XYZ file of N, CA and C in Angstrom:
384
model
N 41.884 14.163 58.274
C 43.039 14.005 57.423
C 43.392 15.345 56.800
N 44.907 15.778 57.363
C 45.393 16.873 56.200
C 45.575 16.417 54.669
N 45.226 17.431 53.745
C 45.465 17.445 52.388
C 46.935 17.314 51.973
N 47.354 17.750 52.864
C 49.482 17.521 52.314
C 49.948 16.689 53.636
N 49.183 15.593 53.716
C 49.679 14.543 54.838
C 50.212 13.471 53.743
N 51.465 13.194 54.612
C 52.453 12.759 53.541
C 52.100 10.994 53.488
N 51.473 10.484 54.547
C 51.131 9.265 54.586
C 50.112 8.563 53.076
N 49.394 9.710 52.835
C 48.187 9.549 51.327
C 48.726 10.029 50.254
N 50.019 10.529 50.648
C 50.307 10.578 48.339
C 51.534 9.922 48.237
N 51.401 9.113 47.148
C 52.183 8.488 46.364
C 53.722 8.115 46.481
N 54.379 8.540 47.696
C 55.517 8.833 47.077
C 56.734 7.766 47.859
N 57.359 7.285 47.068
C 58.405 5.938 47.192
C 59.264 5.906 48.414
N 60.025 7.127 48.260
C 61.077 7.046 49.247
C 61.320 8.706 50.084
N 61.064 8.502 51.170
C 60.835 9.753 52.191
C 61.967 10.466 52.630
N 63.092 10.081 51.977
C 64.341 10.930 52.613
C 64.081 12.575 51.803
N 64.897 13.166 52.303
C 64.905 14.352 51.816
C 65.253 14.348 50.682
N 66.141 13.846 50.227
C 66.021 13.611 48.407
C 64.888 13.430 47.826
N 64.294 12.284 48.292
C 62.876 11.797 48.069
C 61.773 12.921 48.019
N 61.774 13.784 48.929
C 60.686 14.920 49.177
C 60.750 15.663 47.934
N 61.990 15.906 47.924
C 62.161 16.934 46.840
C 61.794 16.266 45.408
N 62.322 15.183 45.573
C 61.900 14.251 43.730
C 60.140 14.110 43.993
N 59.633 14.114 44.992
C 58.226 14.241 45.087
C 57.759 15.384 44.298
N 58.321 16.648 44.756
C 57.871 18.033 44.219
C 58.387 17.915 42.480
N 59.702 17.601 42.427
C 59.915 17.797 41.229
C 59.003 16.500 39.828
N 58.519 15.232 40.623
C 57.978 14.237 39.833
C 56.508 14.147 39.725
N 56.186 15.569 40.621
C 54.393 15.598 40.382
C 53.754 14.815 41.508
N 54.565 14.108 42.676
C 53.785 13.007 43.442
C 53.570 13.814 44.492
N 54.120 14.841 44.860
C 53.893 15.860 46.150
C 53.090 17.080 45.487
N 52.296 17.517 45.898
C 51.751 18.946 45.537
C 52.162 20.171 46.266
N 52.150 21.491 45.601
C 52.496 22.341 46.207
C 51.444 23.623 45.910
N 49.975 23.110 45.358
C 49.626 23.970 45.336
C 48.485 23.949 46.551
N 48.237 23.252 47.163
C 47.368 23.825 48.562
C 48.458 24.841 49.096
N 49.545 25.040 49.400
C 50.432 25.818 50.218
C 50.328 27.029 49.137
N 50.351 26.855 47.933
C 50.184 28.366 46.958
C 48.456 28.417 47.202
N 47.519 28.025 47.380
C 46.197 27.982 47.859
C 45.685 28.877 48.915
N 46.742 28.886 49.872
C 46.565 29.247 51.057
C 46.987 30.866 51.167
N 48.661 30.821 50.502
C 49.329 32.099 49.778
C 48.331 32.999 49.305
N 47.386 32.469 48.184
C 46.717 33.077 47.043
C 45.599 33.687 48.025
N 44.786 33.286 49.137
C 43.881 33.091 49.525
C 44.038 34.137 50.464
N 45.302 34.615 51.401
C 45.588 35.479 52.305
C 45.707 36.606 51.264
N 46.027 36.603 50.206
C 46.702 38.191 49.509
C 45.644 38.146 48.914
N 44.599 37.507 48.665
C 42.815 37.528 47.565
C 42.359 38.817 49.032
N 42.619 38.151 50.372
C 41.739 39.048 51.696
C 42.434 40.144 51.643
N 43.396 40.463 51.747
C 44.167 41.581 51.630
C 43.483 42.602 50.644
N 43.480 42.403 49.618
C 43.040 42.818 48.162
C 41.831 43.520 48.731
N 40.996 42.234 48.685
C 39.194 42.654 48.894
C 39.203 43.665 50.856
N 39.847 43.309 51.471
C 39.881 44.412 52.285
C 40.208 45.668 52.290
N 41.320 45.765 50.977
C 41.516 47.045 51.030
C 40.582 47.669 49.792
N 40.095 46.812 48.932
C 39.070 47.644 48.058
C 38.078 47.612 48.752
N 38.052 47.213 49.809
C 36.722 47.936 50.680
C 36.681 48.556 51.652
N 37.648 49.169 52.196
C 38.064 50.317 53.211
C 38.322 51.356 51.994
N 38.874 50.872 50.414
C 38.458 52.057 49.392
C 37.327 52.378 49.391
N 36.080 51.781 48.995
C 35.271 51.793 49.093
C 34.609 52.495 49.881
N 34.471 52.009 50.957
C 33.802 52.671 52.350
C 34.662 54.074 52.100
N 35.524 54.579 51.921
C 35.934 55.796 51.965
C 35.871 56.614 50.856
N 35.727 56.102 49.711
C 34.989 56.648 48.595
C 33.407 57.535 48.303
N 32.658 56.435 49.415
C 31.369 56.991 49.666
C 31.155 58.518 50.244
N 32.466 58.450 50.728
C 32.386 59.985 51.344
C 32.620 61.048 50.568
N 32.917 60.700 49.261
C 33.448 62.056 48.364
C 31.798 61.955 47.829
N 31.040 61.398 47.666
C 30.246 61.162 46.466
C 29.152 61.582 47.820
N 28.189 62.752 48.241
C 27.112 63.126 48.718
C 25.931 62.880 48.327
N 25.781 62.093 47.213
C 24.347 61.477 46.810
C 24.525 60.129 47.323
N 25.387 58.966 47.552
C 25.221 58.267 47.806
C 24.851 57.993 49.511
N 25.804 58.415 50.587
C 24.748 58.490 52.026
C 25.560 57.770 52.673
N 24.487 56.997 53.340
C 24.475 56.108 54.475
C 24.700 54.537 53.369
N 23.592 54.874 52.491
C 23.633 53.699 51.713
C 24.591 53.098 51.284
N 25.484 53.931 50.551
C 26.731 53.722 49.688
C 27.712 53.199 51.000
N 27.681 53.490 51.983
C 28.531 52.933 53.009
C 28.216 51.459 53.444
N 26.820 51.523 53.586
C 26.216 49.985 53.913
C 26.843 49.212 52.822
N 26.296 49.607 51.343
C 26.820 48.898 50.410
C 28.343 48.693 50.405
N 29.533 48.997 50.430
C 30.460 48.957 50.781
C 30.884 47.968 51.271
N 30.549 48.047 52.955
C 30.512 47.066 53.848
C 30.262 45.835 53.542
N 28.495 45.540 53.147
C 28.174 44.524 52.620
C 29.281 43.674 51.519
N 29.504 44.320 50.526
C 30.065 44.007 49.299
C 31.679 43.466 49.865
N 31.640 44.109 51.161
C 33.695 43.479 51.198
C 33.118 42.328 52.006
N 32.102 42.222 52.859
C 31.864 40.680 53.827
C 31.073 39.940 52.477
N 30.369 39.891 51.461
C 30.246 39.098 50.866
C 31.003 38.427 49.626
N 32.153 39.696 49.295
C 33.167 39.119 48.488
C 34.002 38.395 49.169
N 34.300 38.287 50.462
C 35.774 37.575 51.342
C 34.794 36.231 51.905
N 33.413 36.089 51.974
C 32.748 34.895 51.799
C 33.233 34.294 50.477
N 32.698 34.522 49.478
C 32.588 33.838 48.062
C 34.113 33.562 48.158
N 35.290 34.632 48.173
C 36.763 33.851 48.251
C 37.223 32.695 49.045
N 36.295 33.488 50.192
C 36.611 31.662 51.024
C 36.264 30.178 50.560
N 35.277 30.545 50.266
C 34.343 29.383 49.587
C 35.029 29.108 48.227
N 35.864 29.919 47.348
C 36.478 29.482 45.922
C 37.784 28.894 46.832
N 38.467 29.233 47.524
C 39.706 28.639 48.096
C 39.304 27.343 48.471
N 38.676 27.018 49.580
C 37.799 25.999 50.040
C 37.684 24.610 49.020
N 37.110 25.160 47.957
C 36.767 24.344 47.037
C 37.926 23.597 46.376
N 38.922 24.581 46.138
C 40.052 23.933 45.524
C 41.025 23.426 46.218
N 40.976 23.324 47.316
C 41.630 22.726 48.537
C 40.621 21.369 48.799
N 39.705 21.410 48.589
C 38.479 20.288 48.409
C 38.897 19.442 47.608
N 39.604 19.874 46.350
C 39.713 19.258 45.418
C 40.727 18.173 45.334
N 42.468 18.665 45.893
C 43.497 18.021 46.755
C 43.091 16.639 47.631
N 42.066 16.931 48.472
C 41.594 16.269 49.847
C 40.987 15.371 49.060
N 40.280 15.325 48.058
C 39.262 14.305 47.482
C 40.471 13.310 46.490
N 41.818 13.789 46.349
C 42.266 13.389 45.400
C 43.059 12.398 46.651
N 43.713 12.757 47.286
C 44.428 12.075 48.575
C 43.679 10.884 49.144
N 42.350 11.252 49.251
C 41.543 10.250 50.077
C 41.639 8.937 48.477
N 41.338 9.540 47.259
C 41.599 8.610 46.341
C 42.494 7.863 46.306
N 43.698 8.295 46.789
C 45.372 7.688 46.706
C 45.033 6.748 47.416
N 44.678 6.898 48.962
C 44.205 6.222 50.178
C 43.566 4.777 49.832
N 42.614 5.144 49.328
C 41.757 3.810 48.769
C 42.526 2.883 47.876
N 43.142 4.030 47.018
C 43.736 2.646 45.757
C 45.073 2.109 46.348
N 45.787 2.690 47.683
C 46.384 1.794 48.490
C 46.012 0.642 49.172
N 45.097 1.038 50.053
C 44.265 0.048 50.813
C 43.850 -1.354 49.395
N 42.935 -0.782 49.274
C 42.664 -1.777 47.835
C 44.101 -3.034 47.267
N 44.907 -1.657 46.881
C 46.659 -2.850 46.251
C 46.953 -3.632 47.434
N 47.016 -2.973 48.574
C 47.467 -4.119 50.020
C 46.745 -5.322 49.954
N 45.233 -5.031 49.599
C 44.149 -5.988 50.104
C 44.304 -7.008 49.156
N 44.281 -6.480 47.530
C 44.876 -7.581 46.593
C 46.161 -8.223 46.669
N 47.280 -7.689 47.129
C 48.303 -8.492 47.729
C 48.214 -9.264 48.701
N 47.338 -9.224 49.665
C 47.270 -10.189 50.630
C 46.065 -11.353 49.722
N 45.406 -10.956 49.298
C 44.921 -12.017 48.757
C 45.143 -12.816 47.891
N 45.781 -12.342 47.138
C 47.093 -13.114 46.154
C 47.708 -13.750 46.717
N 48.957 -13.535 48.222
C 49.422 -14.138 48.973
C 48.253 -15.436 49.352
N 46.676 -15.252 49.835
C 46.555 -16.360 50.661
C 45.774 -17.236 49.760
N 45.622 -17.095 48.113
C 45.711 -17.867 47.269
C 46.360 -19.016 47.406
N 47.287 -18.333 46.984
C 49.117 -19.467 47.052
C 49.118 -20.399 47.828
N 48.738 -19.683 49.145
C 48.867 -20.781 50.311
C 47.619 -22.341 49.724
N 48.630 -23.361 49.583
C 47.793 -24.361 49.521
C 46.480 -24.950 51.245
N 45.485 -25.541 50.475
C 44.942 -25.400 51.571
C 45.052 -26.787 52.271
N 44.884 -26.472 53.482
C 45.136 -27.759 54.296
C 44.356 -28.726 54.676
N 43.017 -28.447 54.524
C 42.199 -29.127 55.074
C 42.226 -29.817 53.575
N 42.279 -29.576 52.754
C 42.000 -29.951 51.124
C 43.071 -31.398 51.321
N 44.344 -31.021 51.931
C 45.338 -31.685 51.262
C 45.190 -33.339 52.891
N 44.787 -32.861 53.753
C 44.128 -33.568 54.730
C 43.352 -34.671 54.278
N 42.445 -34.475 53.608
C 41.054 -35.288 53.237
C 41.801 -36.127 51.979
N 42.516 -35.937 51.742
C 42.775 -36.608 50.300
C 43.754 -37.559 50.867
């Protein structure tokens, strides 16, 4: 299941009016798509402070070989940890959708059972 699959959130009426009163009434989200935005220009960022980096080491002759490793290291383990903070909050969307999901399923299931309440029963009305 996508996180901005339009089938799991909330929203009444699907015309293009509708989409838009989604965004504007809070029932559509738009921040996985700013998630994703945030998440490409976070790599950008941390790539280029670490091609700074890595090229910094070269003015500074006490630092070496080391200061380059470190460098390196430090831009593949910061663009991990970003992935993993993006991840999470895109996690967060997906867990909320799958919620929508359920408390649909659920309202259907109590409507049909409400419906087969009603229905008088037959075998009842048989025997009598």
């Amino acid at each position: 299941m996508s996180y901005n699959d339009s089938r799991y959130l909330p929203m009444k009426n699907k015309s293009s009016f509708g989409k838009w009163f989604g965004y504007l009434g809070f029932d559509h989200f738009i921040a996985p798509f700013l998630i994703k935005l945030i998440y490409w220009v976070g790599v950008l960022v941390i790539v280029s402070a670490g091609i700074g980096g890595f090229f910094a080491t070269f003015d500074m002759p006490q630092r070496g070989l080391g200061g380059v490793l470190l460098a390196l290291i430090a831009t593949v383990l910061s663009l991990l940890l970003w992935r993993l903070m993006c991840e999470l909050l895109i996690l967060a969307f997906n867990i909320y959708a799958r919620l929508v999901e359920i408390r649909n399923l659920l309202s259907s299931r109590q409507e049909r059972m409400d419906a087969y309440r009603k229905v008088p029963n037959v075998r009842a009305l048989n025997n009598e």
